[in-house]
PDB file of N, CA and C in Angstrom:
ATOM      1  N   UNK I   1     -18.334  -5.391   3.248  1.00 55.00           N
ATOM      2  CA  UNK I   1     -18.923  -4.438   3.207  1.00 55.00           C
ATOM      3  C   UNK I   1     -19.622  -3.399   3.596  1.00 55.00           C
ATOM      4  N   UNK I   2     -19.101  -3.024   4.728  1.00 63.00           N
ATOM      5  CA  UNK I   2     -18.947  -1.585   5.582  1.00 63.00           C
ATOM      6  C   UNK I   2     -18.248  -0.669   4.000  1.00 63.00           C
ATOM      7  N   UNK I   3     -17.745  -0.939   3.774  1.00 63.00           N
ATOM      8  CA  UNK I   3     -16.991  -0.350   2.875  1.00 63.00           C
ATOM      9  C   UNK I   3     -18.022  -0.271   1.356  1.00 63.00           C
ATOM     10  N   UNK I   4     -18.722  -1.016   1.110  1.00 61.00           N
ATOM     11  CA  UNK I   4     -19.518  -0.174  -0.067  1.00 61.00           C
ATOM     12  C   UNK I   4     -20.830   0.361   0.869  1.00 61.00           C
ATOM     13  N   UNK I   5     -21.210  -0.049   1.402  1.00 68.00           N
ATOM     14  CA  UNK I   5     -22.319   0.981   2.276  1.00 68.00           C
ATOM     15  C   UNK I   5     -21.557   2.088   2.802  1.00 68.00           C
ATOM     16  N   UNK I   6     -20.582   2.699   2.806  1.00 72.00           N
ATOM     17  CA  UNK I   6     -19.679   3.478   3.397  1.00 72.00           C
ATOM     18  C   UNK I   6     -19.928   5.167   1.488  1.00 72.00           C
ATOM     19  N   UNK I   7     -20.065   3.983   0.435  1.00 64.00           N
ATOM     20  CA  UNK I   7     -19.825   4.063  -0.547  1.00 64.00           C
ATOM     21  C   UNK I   7     -21.531   4.746  -1.495  1.00 64.00           C
ATOM     22  N   UNK I   8     -22.418   3.774  -0.338  1.00 67.00           N
ATOM     23  CA  UNK I   8     -23.509   4.108  -0.655  1.00 67.00           C
ATOM     24  C   UNK I   8     -24.039   5.220  -0.029  1.00 67.00           C
ATOM     25  N   UNK I   9     -23.056   5.410   0.740  1.00 75.00           N
ATOM     26  CA  UNK I   9     -23.851   6.745   2.329  1.00 75.00           C
ATOM     27  C   UNK I   9     -23.210   8.340   1.289  1.00 75.00           C
ATOM     28  N   UNK I  10     -21.881   7.835   0.900  1.00 74.00           N
ATOM     29  CA  UNK I  10     -21.696   9.344   0.537  1.00 74.00           C
ATOM     30  C   UNK I  10     -21.837  10.138  -0.807  1.00 74.00           C
ATOM     31  N   UNK I  11     -22.503   8.684  -1.657  1.00 70.00           N
ATOM     32  CA  UNK I  11     -23.462   8.600  -3.303  1.00 70.00           C
ATOM     33  C   UNK I  11     -25.615   9.932  -2.024  1.00 70.00           C
ATOM     34  N   UNK I  12     -25.955   9.069  -1.582  1.00 71.00           N
ATOM     35  CA  UNK I  12     -26.677   9.409  -1.158  1.00 71.00           C
ATOM     36  C   UNK I  12     -26.731  10.972  -0.999  1.00 71.00           C
ATOM     37  N   UNK I  13     -25.433  11.243  -0.511  1.00 82.00           N
ATOM     38  CA  UNK I  13     -24.966  12.724   0.285  1.00 82.00           C
ATOM     39  C   UNK I  13     -24.566  13.577  -1.215  1.00 82.00           C
ATOM     40  N   UNK I  14     -23.988  12.900  -1.602  1.00 86.00           N
ATOM     41  CA  UNK I  14     -24.093  13.547  -3.302  1.00 86.00           C
ATOM     42  C   UNK I  14     -24.801  13.726  -3.660  1.00 86.00           C
ATOM     43  N   UNK I  15     -25.530  12.717  -4.248  1.00 92.00           N
ATOM     44  CA  UNK I  15     -26.995  12.919  -5.600  1.00 92.00           C
ATOM     45  C   UNK I  15     -27.970  13.449  -5.291  1.00 92.00           C
ATOM     46  N   UNK I  16     -28.771  13.865  -5.456  1.00 93.00           N
ATOM     47  CA  UNK I  16     -29.967  14.208  -5.570  1.00 93.00           C
ATOM     48  C   UNK I  16     -30.420  12.066  -5.745  1.00 93.00           C
ATOM     49  N   UNK I  17     -32.282  12.945  -5.202  1.00 93.00           N
ATOM     50  CA  UNK I  17     -32.982  11.749  -6.044  1.00 93.00           C
ATOM     51  C   UNK I  17     -33.078  11.167  -7.413  1.00 93.00           C
ATOM     52  N   UNK I  18     -33.618  12.163  -7.972  1.00 96.00           N
ATOM     53  CA  UNK I  18     -33.561  12.100  -9.049  1.00 96.00           C
ATOM     54  C   UNK I  18     -32.293  11.175  -9.799  1.00 96.00           C
ATOM     55  N   UNK I  19     -30.388  12.117  -9.776  1.00 95.00           N
ATOM     56  CA  UNK I  19     -29.869  11.273 -10.052  1.00 95.00           C
ATOM     57  C   UNK I  19     -29.535  10.414  -9.743  1.00 95.00           C
ATOM     58  N   UNK I  20     -29.507   9.617  -7.776  1.00 92.00           N
ATOM     59  CA  UNK I  20     -29.633   8.199  -7.695  1.00 92.00           C
ATOM     60  C   UNK I  20     -30.485   7.293  -8.335  1.00 92.00           C
ATOM     61  N   UNK I  21     -31.757   7.689  -9.113  1.00 95.00           N
ATOM     62  CA  UNK I  21     -32.355   7.436  -9.630  1.00 95.00           C
ATOM     63  C   UNK I  21     -31.640   6.630 -11.103  1.00 95.00           C
ATOM     64  N   UNK I  22     -30.752   7.716 -11.856  1.00 96.00           N
ATOM     65  CA  UNK I  22     -30.434   8.024 -12.984  1.00 96.00           C
ATOM     66  C   UNK I  22     -29.410   7.253 -13.584  1.00 96.00           C
ATOM     67  N   UNK I  23     -28.149   7.215 -11.741  1.00 93.00           N
ATOM     68  CA  UNK I  23     -27.233   6.601 -11.793  1.00 93.00           C
ATOM     69  C   UNK I  23     -27.354   4.683 -11.486  1.00 93.00           C
ATOM     70  N   UNK I  24     -28.585   4.820 -11.544  1.00 93.00           N
ATOM     71  CA  UNK I  24     -28.847   2.948 -10.814  1.00 93.00           C
ATOM     72  C   UNK I  24     -29.611   2.597 -12.678  1.00 93.00           C
ATOM     73  N   UNK I  25     -30.058   2.971 -13.154  1.00 95.00           N
ATOM     74  CA  UNK I  25     -30.622   2.973 -14.279  1.00 95.00           C
ATOM     75  C   UNK I  25     -29.092   2.531 -15.511  1.00 95.00           C
ATOM     76  N   UNK I  26     -27.807   4.178 -14.823  1.00 94.00           N
ATOM     77  CA  UNK I  26     -27.008   3.896 -15.839  1.00 94.00           C
ATOM     78  C   UNK I  26     -26.250   2.662 -15.582  1.00 94.00           C
ATOM     79  N   UNK I  27     -26.175   1.769 -14.188  1.00 91.00           N
ATOM     80  CA  UNK I  27     -24.781   0.728 -13.914  1.00 91.00           C
ATOM     81  C   UNK I  27     -26.245  -0.029 -14.819  1.00 91.00           C
ATOM     82  N   UNK I  28     -26.998  -0.477 -15.338  1.00 93.00           N
ATOM     83  CA  UNK I  28     -27.498  -1.145 -16.014  1.00 93.00           C
ATOM     84  C   UNK I  28     -26.974  -1.529 -17.307  1.00 93.00           C
ATOM     85  N   UNK I  29     -26.047   0.077 -17.665  1.00 92.00           N
ATOM     86  CA  UNK I  29     -26.062  -0.371 -18.899  1.00 92.00           C
ATOM     87  C   UNK I  29     -27.119   0.251 -19.906  1.00 92.00           C
ATOM     88  N   UNK I  30     -28.096   0.798 -19.075  1.00 95.00           N
ATOM     89  CA  UNK I  30     -29.074   2.201 -20.314  1.00 95.00           C
ATOM     90  C   UNK I  30     -28.390   2.874 -20.814  1.00 95.00           C
ATOM     91  N   UNK I  31     -28.608   3.693 -21.616  1.00 95.00           N
ATOM     92  CA  UNK I  31     -28.194   4.855 -22.654  1.00 95.00           C
ATOM     93  C   UNK I  31     -29.516   6.433 -21.468  1.00 95.00           C
ATOM     94  N   UNK I  32     -29.140   7.498 -22.792  1.00 96.00           N
ATOM     95  CA  UNK I  32     -29.365   8.082 -21.727  1.00 96.00           C
ATOM     96  C   UNK I  32     -30.867   8.255 -22.895  1.00 96.00           C
ATOM     97  N   UNK I  33     -31.330   8.138 -23.338  1.00 97.00           N
ATOM     98  CA  UNK I  33     -32.754   7.929 -24.518  1.00 97.00           C
ATOM     99  C   UNK I  33     -32.638   6.749 -24.260  1.00 97.00           C
ATOM    100  N   UNK I  34     -31.825   5.279 -23.258  1.00 98.00           N
ATOM    101  CA  UNK I  34     -33.575   4.394 -22.247  1.00 98.00           C
ATOM    102  C   UNK I  34     -34.010   5.124 -21.370  1.00 98.00           C
ATOM    103  N   UNK I  35     -32.989   5.458 -21.036  1.00 97.00           N
ATOM    104  CA  UNK I  35     -33.068   6.120 -19.062  1.00 97.00           C
ATOM    105  C   UNK I  35     -34.558   7.338 -19.278  1.00 97.00           C
ATOM    106  N   UNK I  36     -34.810   7.700 -20.441  1.00 98.00           N
ATOM    107  CA  UNK I  36     -35.816   9.090 -20.409  1.00 98.00           C
ATOM    108  C   UNK I  36     -36.518   8.735 -20.943  1.00 98.00           C
ATOM    109  N   UNK I  37     -36.402   7.128 -21.931  1.00 98.00           N
ATOM    110  CA  UNK I  37     -37.694   6.630 -21.862  1.00 98.00           C
ATOM    111  C   UNK I  37     -39.014   6.255 -20.258  1.00 98.00           C
ATOM    112  N   UNK I  38     -37.752   5.672 -19.836  1.00 97.00           N
ATOM    113  CA  UNK I  38     -38.086   4.710 -18.189  1.00 97.00           C
ATOM    114  C   UNK I  38     -38.237   5.699 -17.847  1.00 97.00           C
ATOM    115  N   UNK I  39     -37.572   7.013 -17.612  1.00 97.00           N
ATOM    116  CA  UNK I  39     -37.960   8.205 -16.193  1.00 97.00           C
ATOM    117  C   UNK I  39     -39.304   8.792 -16.574  1.00 97.00           C
ATOM    118  N   UNK I  40     -39.810   8.838 -18.539  1.00 98.00           N
ATOM    119  CA  UNK I  40     -40.321  10.064 -18.389  1.00 98.00           C
ATOM    120  C   UNK I  40     -39.276  11.184 -18.851  1.00 98.00           C
ATOM    121  N   UNK I  41     -38.581  11.119 -19.257  1.00 98.00           N
ATOM    122  CA  UNK I  41     -37.415  12.458 -19.358  1.00 98.00           C
ATOM    123  C   UNK I  41     -37.318  12.974 -20.935  1.00 98.00           C
ATOM    124  N   UNK I  42     -36.840  14.133 -21.193  1.00 98.00           N
ATOM    125  CA  UNK I  42     -36.229  13.792 -22.307  1.00 98.00           C
ATOM    126  C   UNK I  42     -34.946  13.481 -22.058  1.00 98.00           C
ATOM    127  N   UNK I  43     -34.222  13.206 -23.211  1.00 97.00           N
ATOM    128  CA  UNK I  43     -32.645  11.998 -22.974  1.00 97.00           C
ATOM    129  C   UNK I  43     -32.105  13.365 -22.355  1.00 97.00           C
ATOM    130  N   UNK I  44     -32.585  14.964 -23.833  1.00 98.00           N
ATOM    131  CA  UNK I  44     -31.421  16.311 -22.993  1.00 98.00           C
ATOM    132  C   UNK I  44     -31.260  16.678 -21.355  1.00 98.00           C
ATOM    133  N   UNK I  45     -32.228  16.015 -20.995  1.00 98.00           N
ATOM    134  CA  UNK I  45     -32.757  16.336 -19.299  1.00 98.00           C
ATOM    135  C   UNK I  45     -31.877  15.313 -18.826  1.00 98.00           C
ATOM    136  N   UNK I  46     -32.049  13.869 -18.958  1.00 98.00           N
ATOM    137  CA  UNK I  46     -30.878  13.112 -18.724  1.00 98.00           C
ATOM    138  C   UNK I  46     -29.773  13.733 -19.179  1.00 98.00           C
ATOM    139  N   UNK I  47     -29.594  13.847 -19.780  1.00 97.00           N
ATOM    140  CA  UNK I  47     -27.506  14.343 -20.430  1.00 97.00           C
ATOM    141  C   UNK I  47     -27.270  15.226 -19.589  1.00 97.00           C
ATOM    142  N   UNK I  48     -28.670  16.113 -18.472  1.00 98.00           N
ATOM    143  CA  UNK I  48     -27.292  17.575 -17.921  1.00 98.00           C
ATOM    144  C   UNK I  48     -27.554  16.971 -16.287  1.00 98.00           C
ATOM    145  N   UNK I  49     -28.124  15.690 -16.357  1.00 97.00           N
ATOM    146  CA  UNK I  49     -28.411  15.115 -14.732  1.00 97.00           C
ATOM    147  C   UNK I  49     -27.177  14.278 -15.152  1.00 97.00           C
ATOM    148  N   UNK I  50     -26.965  13.464 -15.822  1.00 96.00           N
ATOM    149  CA  UNK I  50     -25.380  13.230 -16.060  1.00 96.00           C
ATOM    150  C   UNK I  50     -24.607  13.868 -15.834  1.00 96.00           C
ATOM    151  N   UNK I  51     -24.665  15.014 -16.145  1.00 95.00           N
ATOM    152  CA  UNK I  51     -23.066  15.873 -16.657  1.00 95.00           C
ATOM    153  C   UNK I  51     -22.949  16.120 -14.875  1.00 95.00           C
ATOM    154  N   UNK I  52     -24.370  16.654 -14.334  1.00 95.00           N
ATOM    155  CA  UNK I  52     -24.367  16.629 -12.710  1.00 95.00           C
ATOM    156  C   UNK I  52     -24.063  15.686 -11.655  1.00 95.00           C
ATOM    157  N   UNK I  53     -24.099  14.665 -12.525  1.00 93.00           N
ATOM    158  CA  UNK I  53     -23.481  13.010 -11.301  1.00 93.00           C
ATOM    159  C   UNK I  53     -21.475  13.489 -11.998  1.00 93.00           C
ATOM    160  N   UNK I  54     -21.489  13.199 -13.137  1.00 91.00           N
ATOM    161  CA  UNK I  54     -19.972  13.000 -13.459  1.00 91.00           C
ATOM    162  C   UNK I  54     -19.002  14.297 -12.878  1.00 91.00           C
ATOM    163  N   UNK I  55     -20.017  15.572 -12.538  1.00 91.00           N
ATOM    164  CA  UNK I  55     -19.356  17.193 -12.116  1.00 91.00           C
ATOM    165  C   UNK I  55     -18.971  16.395 -10.113  1.00 91.00           C
ATOM    166  N   UNK I  56     -20.332  15.947  -9.161  1.00 90.00           N
ATOM    167  CA  UNK I  56     -20.164  15.723  -8.803  1.00 90.00           C
ATOM    168  C   UNK I  56     -18.931  14.504  -8.004  1.00 90.00           C
ATOM    169  N   UNK I  57     -19.439  13.546  -8.561  1.00 87.00           N
ATOM    170  CA  UNK I  57     -18.539  11.706  -9.217  1.00 87.00           C
ATOM    171  C   UNK I  57     -17.044  12.729  -8.604  1.00 87.00           C
ATOM    172  N   UNK I  58     -16.776  13.273 -10.010  1.00 86.00           N
ATOM    173  CA  UNK I  58     -14.914  13.714 -10.613  1.00 86.00           C
ATOM    174  C   UNK I  58     -15.127  11.989 -11.021  1.00 86.00           C
ATOM    175  N   UNK I  59     -16.112  12.430 -12.334  1.00 89.00           N
ATOM    176  CA  UNK I  59     -15.713  10.823 -13.016  1.00 89.00           C
ATOM    177  C   UNK I  59     -15.473  11.581 -14.273  1.00 89.00           C
ATOM    178  N   UNK I  60     -15.385  11.326 -15.194  1.00 90.00           N
ATOM    179  CA  UNK I  60     -15.214  11.409 -16.821  1.00 90.00           C
ATOM    180  C   UNK I  60     -15.583  10.888 -17.858  1.00 90.00           C
ATOM    181  N   UNK I  61     -16.529   9.889 -17.319  1.00 90.00           N
ATOM    182  CA  UNK I  61     -17.485   8.742 -17.978  1.00 90.00           C
ATOM    183  C   UNK I  61     -18.808   8.373 -16.896  1.00 90.00           C
ATOM    184  N   UNK I  62     -19.917   7.915 -17.935  1.00 89.00           N
ATOM    185  CA  UNK I  62     -20.549   6.632 -17.544  1.00 89.00           C
ATOM    186  C   UNK I  62     -20.046   5.601 -16.958  1.00 89.00           C
ATOM    187  N   UNK I  63     -19.254   5.153 -17.443  1.00 88.00           N
ATOM    188  CA  UNK I  63     -18.414   3.546 -16.861  1.00 88.00           C
ATOM    189  C   UNK I  63     -17.660   4.653 -16.113  1.00 88.00           C
ATOM    190  N   UNK I  64     -16.852   5.762 -15.842  1.00 87.00           N
ATOM    191  CA  UNK I  64     -16.455   6.274 -14.119  1.00 87.00           C
ATOM    192  C   UNK I  64     -17.320   6.048 -13.116  1.00 87.00           C
ATOM    193  N   UNK I  65     -18.700   6.781 -13.643  1.00 88.00           N
ATOM    194  CA  UNK I  65     -19.145   7.220 -12.947  1.00 88.00           C
ATOM    195  C   UNK I  65     -19.858   6.131 -12.296  1.00 88.00           C
ATOM    196  N   UNK I  66     -19.953   5.295 -12.986  1.00 85.00           N
ATOM    197  CA  UNK I  66     -20.924   3.806 -12.509  1.00 85.00           C
ATOM    198  C   UNK I  66     -19.364   2.372 -11.291  1.00 85.00           C
ATOM    199  N   UNK I  67     -18.282   2.944 -11.801  1.00 85.00           N
ATOM    200  CA  UNK I  67     -17.271   2.326 -10.601  1.00 85.00           C
ATOM    201  C   UNK I  67     -16.500   2.785  -9.942  1.00 85.00           C
ATOM    202  N   UNK I  68     -17.522   4.161  -9.373  1.00 80.00           N
ATOM    203  CA  UNK I  68     -17.129   4.795  -8.834  1.00 80.00           C
ATOM    204  C   UNK I  68     -18.571   4.566  -7.664  1.00 80.00           C
ATOM    205  N   UNK I  69     -19.462   4.427  -7.993  1.00 76.00           N
ATOM    206  CA  UNK I  69     -20.782   3.852  -7.541  1.00 76.00           C
ATOM    207  C   UNK I  69     -20.574   2.323  -6.972  1.00 76.00           C
ATOM    208  N   UNK I  70     -19.462   1.927  -7.660  1.00 75.00           N
ATOM    209  CA  UNK I  70     -20.057  -0.403  -7.452  1.00 75.00           C
ATOM    210  C   UNK I  70     -18.283   0.080  -5.876  1.00 75.00           C
ATOM    211  N   UNK I  71     -17.449   1.294  -5.563  1.00 71.00           N
ATOM    212  CA  UNK I  71     -16.782   0.806  -4.880  1.00 71.00           C
ATOM    213  C   UNK I  71     -15.057   0.685  -5.285  1.00 71.00           C
ATOM    214  N   UNK I  72     -15.082   0.903  -6.776  1.00 65.00           N
ATOM    215  CA  UNK I  72     -14.112  -0.049  -7.059  1.00 65.00           C
ATOM    216  C   UNK I  72     -12.804   1.524  -8.179  1.00 65.00           C
ATOM    217  N   UNK I  73     -13.648   2.424  -7.346  1.00 61.00           N
ATOM    218  CA  UNK I  73     -13.079   3.676  -8.010  1.00 61.00           C
ATOM    219  C   UNK I  73     -13.637   4.920  -6.679  1.00 61.00           C
ATOM    220  N   UNK I  74     -11.955   5.373  -5.924  1.00 57.00           N
ATOM    221  CA  UNK I  74     -12.460   6.102  -4.531  1.00 57.00           C
ATOM    222  C   UNK I  74     -13.803   7.370  -5.470  1.00 57.00           C
ATOM    223  N   UNK I  75     -14.660   8.529  -4.680  1.00 56.00           N
ATOM    224  CA  UNK I  75     -15.160   9.126  -4.893  1.00 56.00           C
ATOM    225  C   UNK I  75     -14.344  10.494  -4.377  1.00 56.00           C
ATOM    226  N   UNK I  76     -13.855  11.300  -4.891  1.00 56.00           N
ATOM    227  CA  UNK I  76     -13.183  12.206  -5.064  1.00 56.00           C
ATOM    228  C   UNK I  76     -13.237  13.541  -3.832  1.00 56.00           C
ATOM    229  N   UNK I  77     -14.740  13.880  -3.862  1.00 53.00           N
ATOM    230  CA  UNK I  77     -15.720  14.389  -3.774  1.00 53.00           C
ATOM    231  C   UNK I  77     -15.651  14.623  -2.367  1.00 53.00           C
ATOM    232  N   UNK I  78     -15.838  15.677  -1.148  1.00 48.00           N
ATOM    233  CA  UNK I  78     -16.737  15.053  -0.210  1.00 48.00           C
ATOM    234  C   UNK I  78     -17.208  15.959   0.017  1.00 48.00           C
TER     235      UNK I  78
END
């Protein structure tokens, strides 16, 4: 479990609280529209946050970002 804890710590350091919240919902399979509805944000705001998340995690897609969050793909940025 230490490796999973390390991944979560690195994500906390990289992502803002809102980005962490969006990642949590993304990992449940929700899309930008559904995440926006849950968080009372516009879909555009969610998409902007997702773009920032992908850049910070060096991810190419939502799936890639979720895999990095789960620790199956390394987060390359420090």
